[in-house]
């Protein structure tokens, strides 16, 4: 009976014992290093005359192991001293440290995957691996593309290409050097992102692709990790990218593209003239209820024209909270950031919204707003302010940005209600389109 790891796991204990006792001592010692036995389908290279194999997968899907094992298969021969099909390899990561710490010495890296008699020697000063048969793998940082000008290779392994800051330049430099042998090849292992360099590779006729979600490698991942991460990000744009391994591109008619959001990030804070907390209340509660969107933003006069610019400071959205619970969260956000006002939509809840806020803080500065148009229509002028460069993001706003990327001119394309986006719209509307900035000349420094 022919076994692979999956079929062996499903076999009866008798069949498992018969298989294992039928192996010689040498075969048993070698079994942990026979990757074809243990590999998942997406970790094995496709057949055919390809130049680039892209392994796209969710976090923890086994991409690094696939890259390390493929590289081994290219440079190793039948015995430790026999030549392989390749002898000059390139290992390219975002930085040299990531090449060394993940691709070479990581838990699924080359050293961990290689049996002792075939293990290459690490020459730290020369930043390279040398195998017993003479094959060499040079380490290169994608952050320094020019360093790949000159060397030449017959195989290459590129890890997490979608996050390279100089992805296009590094890719181009490597392609010029991948010119040795009868059939130079490369494997790209990456969690996908909507970046031009990756999309260009996928469009090439000489590229083949395998992909898998995080769950494909569940046997080697903590159960509580999978449960928690799927509960938090399942069904979101970020979850499709980071867990399902999908290349998620901008939606047709998206009000906020990934380029706009990436261009809005900032690392420092100014002194603010105004700070507001905007609330999109929810009247129901429990696990099935929509979240209560709570977003904090500040505004400052900027530039020669003294235009108002806003910075989104925090997404304090809460899930499944009672009215008193989300009111407490909103007041706490206002206190954290020294906000001038809490702005709340009252289409749902009416006077109850102010009443419950007053229970938490009777003196909280409060303003009610009413929605008289659709969510998409309300969001369009706010999106235009982003395009003008008048709104920035500070800190981790991943969940908010995930909703923003799914808001289109025809409505929200995500799951549930865009509660975070609604709160964002009210915050920026109050700060930049409310016409009240000049009445509040106070200067505030946001504290964290």
Short mmCIF file of C-alpha atoms in Angstrom, two decimals:
data_model
loop_
_atom_site.label_atom_id
_atom_site.label_comp_id
_atom_site.label_asym_id
_atom_site.label_seq_id
_atom_site.Cartn_x
_atom_site.Cartn_y
_atom_site.Cartn_z
CA UNK A 1 0.00 0.00 0.00
CA UNK A 2 1.39 3.40 -1.00
CA UNK A 3 1.18 6.05 1.70
CA UNK A 4 1.55 9.80 1.93
CA UNK A 5 1.33 11.66 5.22
CA UNK A 6 -2.39 12.38 4.75
CA UNK A 7 -3.35 8.82 3.86
CA UNK A 8 -1.16 7.43 6.64
CA UNK A 9 -2.90 9.68 9.17
CA UNK A 10 -6.28 8.33 8.03
CA UNK A 11 -5.14 4.70 7.98
CA UNK A 12 -5.92 2.22 10.73
CA UNK A 13 -3.38 1.71 13.50
CA UNK A 14 -2.62 -1.74 12.04
CA UNK A 15 -1.86 -0.27 8.61
CA UNK A 16 0.27 2.46 10.16
CA UNK A 17 2.31 -0.06 12.15
CA UNK A 18 2.76 -2.29 9.09
CA UNK A 19 4.02 0.65 7.05
CA UNK A 20 6.47 1.88 9.68
CA UNK A 21 7.81 -1.54 10.66
CA UNK A 22 8.38 -2.28 6.98
CA UNK A 23 10.90 0.54 6.72
CA UNK A 24 14.61 0.02 7.29
CA UNK A 25 16.43 1.99 9.98
CA UNK A 26 17.92 4.24 7.29
CA UNK A 27 14.49 4.83 5.75
CA UNK A 28 12.99 5.71 9.13
CA UNK A 29 15.84 8.17 9.79
CA UNK A 30 15.33 9.75 6.37
CA UNK A 31 11.51 9.90 6.54
CA UNK A 32 11.31 13.32 8.31
CA UNK A 33 13.31 14.84 5.43
CA UNK A 34 11.32 13.29 2.57
CA UNK A 35 9.22 16.33 1.78
CA UNK A 36 7.17 14.66 -0.94
CA UNK A 37 5.75 12.41 1.76
CA UNK A 38 4.72 15.24 4.09
CA UNK A 39 3.94 18.05 1.66
CA UNK A 40 0.52 19.54 1.08
CA UNK A 41 -0.62 19.88 -2.51
CA UNK A 42 0.07 23.62 -2.73
CA UNK A 43 3.64 23.09 -1.45
CA UNK A 44 4.70 20.94 -4.42
CA UNK A 45 5.87 22.55 -7.67
CA UNK A 46 3.51 22.17 -10.65
CA UNK A 47 4.64 20.24 -13.66
CA UNK A 48 5.38 21.97 -16.94
CA UNK A 49 7.81 24.39 -18.55
CA UNK A 50 7.45 27.35 -16.19
CA UNK A 51 9.97 30.02 -15.17
CA UNK A 52 8.25 31.41 -12.07
CA UNK A 53 6.25 29.47 -9.47
CA UNK A 54 4.26 31.70 -7.12
CA UNK A 55 3.14 30.13 -3.85
CA UNK A 56 0.42 32.38 -2.41
CA UNK A 57 -1.06 31.52 0.93
CA UNK A 58 -2.46 32.80 4.18
CA UNK A 59 -0.34 33.33 7.26
CA UNK A 60 1.10 30.02 8.42
CA UNK A 61 0.01 28.12 5.28
CA UNK A 62 3.47 26.58 4.81
CA UNK A 63 4.89 28.92 2.17
CA UNK A 64 8.35 29.18 3.72
CA UNK A 65 8.70 25.41 3.95
CA UNK A 66 7.69 25.09 0.30
CA UNK A 67 10.36 27.58 -0.76
CA UNK A 68 13.09 26.00 1.36
CA UNK A 69 12.32 22.47 0.13
CA UNK A 70 12.18 23.53 -3.52
CA UNK A 71 15.54 25.28 -3.22
CA UNK A 72 17.00 22.15 -1.62
CA UNK A 73 15.66 20.00 -4.44
CA UNK A 74 17.41 22.19 -7.00
CA UNK A 75 20.89 22.28 -5.46
CA UNK A 76 21.14 18.79 -3.93
CA UNK A 77 22.02 15.62 -5.81
CA UNK A 78 21.32 11.94 -5.19
CA UNK A 79 24.06 11.82 -2.54
CA UNK A 80 25.51 14.67 -0.47
CA UNK A 81 28.42 15.11 -2.88
CA UNK A 82 26.55 14.66 -6.16
CA UNK A 83 25.68 17.83 -8.10
CA UNK A 84 22.10 19.00 -8.33
CA UNK A 85 20.33 20.56 -11.30
CA UNK A 86 21.46 24.01 -10.08
CA UNK A 87 24.59 25.31 -8.40
CA UNK A 88 24.20 29.12 -8.15
CA UNK A 89 21.17 30.22 -6.14
CA UNK A 90 19.84 33.57 -4.96
CA UNK A 91 17.94 33.99 -1.69
CA UNK A 92 16.08 37.30 -1.70
CA UNK A 93 13.99 38.76 1.13
CA UNK A 94 12.87 42.23 2.12
CA UNK A 95 16.02 42.67 4.24
CA UNK A 96 19.17 40.65 4.80
CA UNK A 97 18.08 39.93 8.38
CA UNK A 98 14.86 38.35 7.12
CA UNK A 99 16.78 36.20 4.65
CA UNK A 100 19.03 34.94 7.42
CA UNK A 101 16.46 34.64 10.23
CA UNK A 102 13.51 33.27 8.23
CA UNK A 103 14.69 31.71 4.98
CA UNK A 104 17.88 30.13 6.33
CA UNK A 105 17.65 29.69 10.12
CA UNK A 106 13.89 29.94 10.62
CA UNK A 107 11.73 27.09 11.94
CA UNK A 108 10.80 26.18 8.34
CA UNK A 109 14.00 27.47 6.75
CA UNK A 110 16.72 25.68 4.82
CA UNK A 111 18.76 24.55 7.83
CA UNK A 112 15.77 23.05 9.63
CA UNK A 113 14.66 21.17 6.51
CA UNK A 114 18.04 19.70 5.56
CA UNK A 115 19.36 16.37 6.92
CA UNK A 116 22.71 16.64 8.78
CA UNK A 117 24.83 15.02 6.04
CA UNK A 118 23.58 17.51 3.41
CA UNK A 119 23.38 20.64 5.55
CA UNK A 120 25.14 23.63 3.98
CA UNK A 121 27.78 25.72 5.74
CA UNK A 122 26.81 29.28 6.66
CA UNK A 123 29.53 31.77 5.74
CA UNK A 124 28.34 34.83 7.63
CA UNK A 125 30.99 37.27 6.39
CA UNK A 126 30.21 36.41 2.75
CA UNK A 127 26.45 36.15 3.36
CA UNK A 128 26.11 32.81 1.64
CA UNK A 129 25.42 29.10 2.08
CA UNK A 130 27.78 26.46 0.66
CA UNK A 131 26.60 22.86 0.25
CA UNK A 132 28.87 19.80 0.50
CA UNK A 133 28.59 19.38 -3.29
CA UNK A 134 29.83 22.93 -3.91
CA UNK A 135 26.49 24.59 -4.65
CA UNK A 136 26.25 28.17 -3.37
CA UNK A 137 23.27 30.34 -2.36
CA UNK A 138 23.91 34.08 -2.05
CA UNK A 139 21.76 36.23 0.25
CA UNK A 140 20.37 39.49 -1.09
CA UNK A 141 18.17 42.24 0.32
CA UNK A 142 15.35 43.57 -1.85
CA UNK A 143 15.91 46.89 -0.08
CA UNK A 144 19.25 47.19 -1.94
CA UNK A 145 18.41 46.16 -5.52
CA UNK A 146 21.68 47.48 -6.96
CA UNK A 147 23.62 44.82 -5.04
CA UNK A 148 22.11 42.24 -7.41
CA UNK A 149 23.72 43.99 -10.38
CA UNK A 150 26.52 41.67 -11.48
CA UNK A 151 25.88 38.25 -9.83
CA UNK A 152 24.29 35.53 -11.94
CA UNK A 153 22.17 32.57 -10.93
CA UNK A 154 20.37 29.50 -12.20
CA UNK A 155 17.70 29.39 -9.45
CA UNK A 156 16.22 31.85 -6.96
CA UNK A 157 13.88 31.86 -3.98
CA UNK A 158 12.07 35.15 -3.26
CA UNK A 159 10.20 35.41 0.05
CA UNK A 160 7.31 37.80 0.86
CA UNK A 161 7.78 39.73 -2.37
CA UNK A 162 4.46 41.57 -1.97
CA UNK A 163 5.82 43.54 1.01
CA UNK A 164 9.11 44.61 -0.59
CA UNK A 165 9.47 48.38 -0.49
CA UNK A 166 11.46 48.36 -3.74
CA UNK A 167 9.71 45.40 -5.30
CA UNK A 168 9.82 46.44 -8.94
CA UNK A 169 13.50 47.39 -8.87
CA UNK A 170 14.56 44.27 -6.97
CA UNK A 171 12.56 42.00 -9.27
CA UNK A 172 14.07 43.57 -12.37
CA UNK A 173 17.64 43.29 -11.08
CA UNK A 174 17.13 39.62 -10.24
CA UNK A 175 15.67 38.80 -13.65
CA UNK A 176 18.78 40.18 -15.38
CA UNK A 177 20.91 37.89 -13.23
CA UNK A 178 18.77 34.75 -13.50
CA UNK A 179 20.51 33.58 -16.67
CA UNK A 180 22.61 30.49 -15.94
CA UNK A 181 21.89 26.92 -16.97
CA UNK A 182 19.51 25.45 -19.49
CA UNK A 183 16.35 26.44 -17.63
CA UNK A 184 16.72 29.07 -14.87
CA UNK A 185 13.76 29.12 -12.48
CA UNK A 186 12.51 30.88 -9.39
CA UNK A 187 9.93 30.38 -6.65
CA UNK A 188 8.08 33.28 -5.03
CA UNK A 189 6.53 32.60 -1.62
CA UNK A 190 4.28 35.40 -0.44
CA UNK A 191 1.12 36.48 1.26
CA UNK A 192 -0.58 38.39 -1.57
CA UNK A 193 -1.05 42.14 -1.65
CA UNK A 194 -2.45 44.39 -4.31
CA UNK A 195 0.94 45.57 -5.62
CA UNK A 196 1.98 46.03 -9.24
CA UNK A 197 5.07 43.82 -9.11
CA UNK A 198 3.09 40.77 -7.97
CA UNK A 199 0.25 41.38 -10.41
CA UNK A 200 2.77 41.70 -13.23
CA UNK A 201 4.37 38.35 -12.35
CA UNK A 202 0.99 36.63 -12.20
CA UNK A 203 0.11 37.94 -15.66
CA UNK A 204 3.16 36.32 -17.28
CA UNK A 205 2.42 33.20 -19.35
CA UNK A 206 5.54 31.58 -17.87
CA UNK A 207 4.16 31.82 -14.31
CA UNK A 208 2.35 29.04 -12.45
CA UNK A 209 0.51 29.50 -9.16
CA UNK A 210 -0.47 27.39 -6.18
CA UNK A 211 -2.39 28.79 -3.22
CA UNK A 212 -3.96 27.75 0.05
CA UNK A 213 -5.61 29.29 3.11
CA UNK A 214 -4.08 29.28 6.57
CA UNK A 215 -6.28 26.32 7.55
CA UNK A 216 -4.53 24.09 5.00
CA UNK A 217 -1.65 23.84 7.45
CA UNK A 218 -3.85 23.55 10.55
CA UNK A 219 -2.06 20.46 11.84
CA UNK A 220 1.02 22.61 12.56
CA UNK A 221 -0.79 25.64 14.00
CA UNK A 222 -2.23 26.32 17.44
CA UNK A 223 -5.97 25.64 17.52
CA UNK A 224 -6.75 28.81 19.46
CA UNK A 225 -4.79 30.86 16.90
CA UNK A 226 -7.00 29.66 14.07
CA UNK A 227 -10.17 30.19 16.07
CA UNK A 228 -9.31 33.70 17.22
CA UNK A 229 -7.83 34.95 13.96
CA UNK A 230 -10.74 33.64 11.89
CA UNK A 231 -13.29 35.12 14.30
CA UNK A 232 -11.64 38.52 14.06
CA UNK A 233 -10.81 38.71 10.36
CA UNK A 234 -13.06 36.14 8.69
CA UNK A 235 -15.18 37.66 5.92
CA UNK A 236 -13.12 40.85 5.76
CA UNK A 237 -10.90 42.12 2.97
CA UNK A 238 -7.86 41.71 5.18
CA UNK A 239 -8.94 38.18 6.08
CA UNK A 240 -9.25 37.21 2.43
CA UNK A 241 -5.71 38.43 1.90
CA UNK A 242 -3.94 37.36 5.09
CA UNK A 243 -5.86 34.13 5.85
CA UNK A 244 -7.26 32.90 2.54
CA UNK A 245 -4.23 33.89 0.47
CA UNK A 246 -6.30 35.76 -2.11
CA UNK A 247 -5.01 38.66 -4.16
CA UNK A 248 -7.63 41.26 -3.25
CA UNK A 249 -7.73 44.10 -5.75
CA UNK A 250 -9.59 47.39 -5.54
CA UNK A 251 -13.34 47.05 -6.08
CA UNK A 252 -14.96 48.71 -9.07
CA UNK A 253 -16.10 52.16 -7.99
CA UNK A 254 -14.27 52.00 -4.66
CA UNK A 255 -14.36 55.36 -2.88
CA UNK A 256 -11.06 54.58 -1.15
CA UNK A 257 -8.43 52.63 -3.09
CA UNK A 258 -5.46 50.97 -1.43
CA UNK A 259 -3.18 53.60 -3.00
CA UNK A 260 -5.21 56.38 -1.39
CA UNK A 261 -5.13 54.66 2.01
CA UNK A 262 -1.42 53.89 1.78
CA UNK A 263 -0.74 57.52 0.86
CA UNK A 264 -2.71 58.78 3.86
CA UNK A 265 -0.48 57.28 6.56
CA UNK A 266 1.59 59.49 8.85
CA UNK A 267 3.97 58.76 11.73
CA UNK A 268 3.87 62.01 13.69
CA UNK A 269 1.11 64.17 15.15
CA UNK A 270 0.60 67.93 14.97
CA UNK A 271 -1.04 70.08 17.63
CA UNK A 272 -4.77 70.06 16.98
CA UNK A 273 -7.23 72.94 16.95
CA UNK A 274 -10.14 70.53 17.37
CA UNK A 275 -10.65 66.91 18.30
CA UNK A 276 -13.97 65.10 18.00
CA UNK A 277 -15.32 61.65 18.72
CA UNK A 278 -17.96 60.48 16.24
CA UNK A 279 -20.41 57.72 17.11
CA UNK A 280 -22.63 55.58 14.89
CA UNK A 281 -24.88 54.14 17.64
CA UNK A 282 -26.50 50.74 17.59
CA UNK A 283 -29.73 50.16 19.48
CA UNK A 284 -29.68 46.35 19.51
CA UNK A 285 -27.10 44.29 21.37
CA UNK A 286 -25.58 40.84 21.45
CA UNK A 287 -23.36 38.83 19.15
CA UNK A 288 -25.56 39.25 16.09
CA UNK A 289 -25.90 43.01 16.38
CA UNK A 290 -23.97 45.52 14.32
CA UNK A 291 -21.00 47.15 16.00
CA UNK A 292 -21.15 50.67 17.38
CA UNK A 293 -18.75 52.69 15.26
CA UNK A 294 -16.59 55.08 17.31
CA UNK A 295 -13.88 57.09 15.54
CA UNK A 296 -11.64 59.84 16.93
CA UNK A 297 -10.16 62.52 14.65
CA UNK A 298 -8.44 65.87 15.02
CA UNK A 299 -8.10 68.89 12.74
CA UNK A 300 -5.41 71.52 12.28
CA UNK A 301 -4.86 74.54 10.06
CA UNK A 302 -2.07 73.76 7.60
CA UNK A 303 -0.16 75.39 4.76
CA UNK A 304 -0.06 78.86 3.28
CA UNK A 305 -3.75 78.71 2.37
CA UNK A 306 -4.60 77.78 5.95
CA UNK A 307 -6.69 74.82 4.82
CA UNK A 308 -8.08 72.51 7.46
CA UNK A 309 -6.52 69.05 7.55
CA UNK A 310 -7.75 66.11 9.61
CA UNK A 311 -5.98 63.15 11.17
CA UNK A 312 -7.86 59.99 12.15
CA UNK A 313 -6.44 59.04 15.54
CA UNK A 314 -8.28 55.98 16.76
CA UNK A 315 -10.93 53.46 15.83
CA UNK A 316 -12.56 52.72 19.19
CA UNK A 317 -15.47 50.72 17.74
CA UNK A 318 -17.10 48.22 20.12
CA UNK A 319 -19.03 45.02 19.37
CA UNK A 320 -22.09 43.64 21.11
CA UNK A 321 -22.18 46.39 23.71
CA UNK A 322 -25.27 47.68 25.45
CA UNK A 323 -26.17 51.37 24.98
CA UNK A 324 -24.46 52.11 28.28
CA UNK A 325 -21.46 50.10 27.12
CA UNK A 326 -20.88 51.99 23.87
CA UNK A 327 -21.63 55.32 25.56
CA UNK A 328 -18.94 54.53 28.14
CA UNK A 329 -16.50 53.66 25.35
CA UNK A 330 -17.25 56.92 23.51
CA UNK A 331 -16.77 59.07 26.61
CA UNK A 332 -13.55 57.23 27.44
CA UNK A 333 -12.24 57.91 23.91
CA UNK A 334 -13.10 61.59 24.33
CA UNK A 335 -11.20 61.72 27.61
CA UNK A 336 -8.16 59.93 26.15
CA UNK A 337 -7.82 62.41 23.34
CA UNK A 338 -9.08 65.60 25.00
CA UNK A 339 -11.95 65.86 22.55
CA UNK A 340 -13.99 69.04 22.17
CA UNK A 341 -17.19 67.26 21.25
CA UNK A 342 -18.94 63.93 20.81
CA UNK A 343 -20.93 63.78 17.58
CA UNK A 344 -23.56 61.05 17.28
CA UNK A 345 -25.99 60.04 14.56
CA UNK A 346 -29.54 59.82 15.99
CA UNK A 347 -31.49 58.22 13.15
CA UNK A 348 -31.60 55.13 15.35
CA UNK A 349 -32.29 55.79 19.00
CA UNK A 350 -33.29 59.45 18.77
CA UNK A 351 -33.18 61.17 22.17
CA UNK A 352 -32.02 57.93 23.78
CA UNK A 353 -28.53 58.50 22.34
CA UNK A 354 -28.01 61.73 24.26
CA UNK A 355 -29.72 60.36 27.37
CA UNK A 356 -27.38 57.38 27.62
CA UNK A 357 -24.31 59.54 27.01
CA UNK A 358 -25.47 61.90 29.77
CA UNK A 359 -25.70 58.95 32.14
CA UNK A 360 -21.98 58.40 31.66
CA UNK A 361 -20.93 62.07 31.62
CA UNK A 362 -23.64 64.72 32.27
CA UNK A 363 -21.31 67.50 31.09
CA UNK A 364 -20.00 65.85 27.89
CA UNK A 365 -20.09 68.33 24.95
CA UNK A 366 -22.53 66.70 22.54
CA UNK A 367 -23.95 67.25 19.08
CA UNK A 368 -26.58 65.15 17.29
CA UNK A 369 -26.57 64.68 13.51
CA UNK A 370 -29.19 63.24 11.18
CA UNK A 371 -28.58 61.16 8.06
CA UNK A 372 -30.76 62.29 5.17
CA UNK A 373 -28.97 60.45 2.36
CA UNK A 374 -27.49 57.00 1.75
CA UNK A 375 -24.22 55.91 3.32
CA UNK A 376 -22.44 55.97 -0.04
CA UNK A 377 -23.65 59.49 -0.86
CA UNK A 378 -22.54 60.73 2.57
CA UNK A 379 -19.14 59.10 2.12
CA UNK A 380 -18.34 60.53 -1.33
CA UNK A 381 -17.36 64.06 -0.24
CA UNK A 382 -15.23 62.58 2.55
CA UNK A 383 -13.45 60.34 0.04
CA UNK A 384 -12.82 63.43 -2.10
CA UNK A 385 -11.04 65.06 0.85
CA UNK A 386 -8.74 62.03 1.03
CA UNK A 387 -7.95 62.41 -2.67
CA UNK A 388 -7.05 66.06 -2.01
CA UNK A 389 -4.61 64.93 0.68
CA UNK A 390 -6.57 66.63 3.46
CA UNK A 391 -7.07 63.56 5.67
CA UNK A 392 -4.35 61.36 7.19
CA UNK A 393 -4.30 58.19 9.29
CA UNK A 394 -2.21 57.68 12.41
CA UNK A 395 -1.52 54.30 14.01
CA UNK A 396 -3.19 50.95 13.37
CA UNK A 397 -6.56 51.50 11.68
CA UNK A 398 -6.68 48.17 9.86
CA UNK A 399 -10.32 47.29 10.57
CA UNK A 400 -11.50 50.76 9.61
CA UNK A 401 -9.47 50.76 6.41
CA UNK A 402 -10.82 47.32 5.55
CA UNK A 403 -14.36 48.72 5.61
CA UNK A 404 -13.32 51.85 3.72
CA UNK A 405 -11.88 49.78 0.86
CA UNK A 406 -15.26 48.04 0.48
CA UNK A 407 -17.33 51.22 0.26
CA UNK A 408 -18.21 51.98 -3.38
CA UNK A 409 -20.29 54.54 -5.23
CA UNK A 410 -23.13 52.02 -5.29
CA UNK A 411 -22.95 51.07 -1.62
CA UNK A 412 -21.05 48.91 0.87
CA UNK A 413 -19.81 45.57 -0.51
CA UNK A 414 -18.63 44.07 2.76
CA UNK A 415 -20.29 42.03 5.45
CA UNK A 416 -22.80 43.68 7.77
CA UNK A 417 -23.01 47.42 8.20
CA UNK A 418 -20.13 49.87 7.58
CA UNK A 419 -20.37 51.16 11.14
CA UNK A 420 -16.75 52.27 11.31
CA UNK A 421 -17.01 54.16 8.02
CA UNK A 422 -20.21 55.86 9.19
CA UNK A 423 -18.44 57.12 12.29
CA UNK A 424 -15.46 58.24 10.21
CA UNK A 425 -17.73 60.18 7.85
CA UNK A 426 -19.39 62.05 10.73
CA UNK A 427 -16.02 62.85 12.31
CA UNK A 428 -14.44 64.28 9.14
CA UNK A 429 -17.68 66.01 8.19
CA UNK A 430 -17.75 67.77 11.55
CA UNK A 431 -14.09 68.80 11.34
CA UNK A 432 -13.71 69.81 7.69
CA UNK A 433 -17.21 70.43 6.36
CA UNK A 434 -19.06 71.63 9.46
CA UNK A 435 -18.11 75.29 9.22
CA UNK A 436 -17.41 75.56 12.96
CA UNK A 437 -13.63 75.37 13.10
CA UNK A 438 -13.05 79.08 13.49
CA UNK A 439 -15.29 79.11 16.56
CA UNK A 440 -12.97 76.76 18.39
CA UNK A 441 -9.45 78.22 18.29
CA UNK A 442 -8.17 76.12 21.18
CA UNK A 443 -4.88 74.31 20.61
CA UNK A 444 -4.73 70.76 21.95
CA UNK A 445 -1.98 68.17 21.91
CA UNK A 446 -3.32 64.66 21.65
CA UNK A 447 -2.16 62.36 24.42
CA UNK A 448 -1.87 58.60 24.16
#
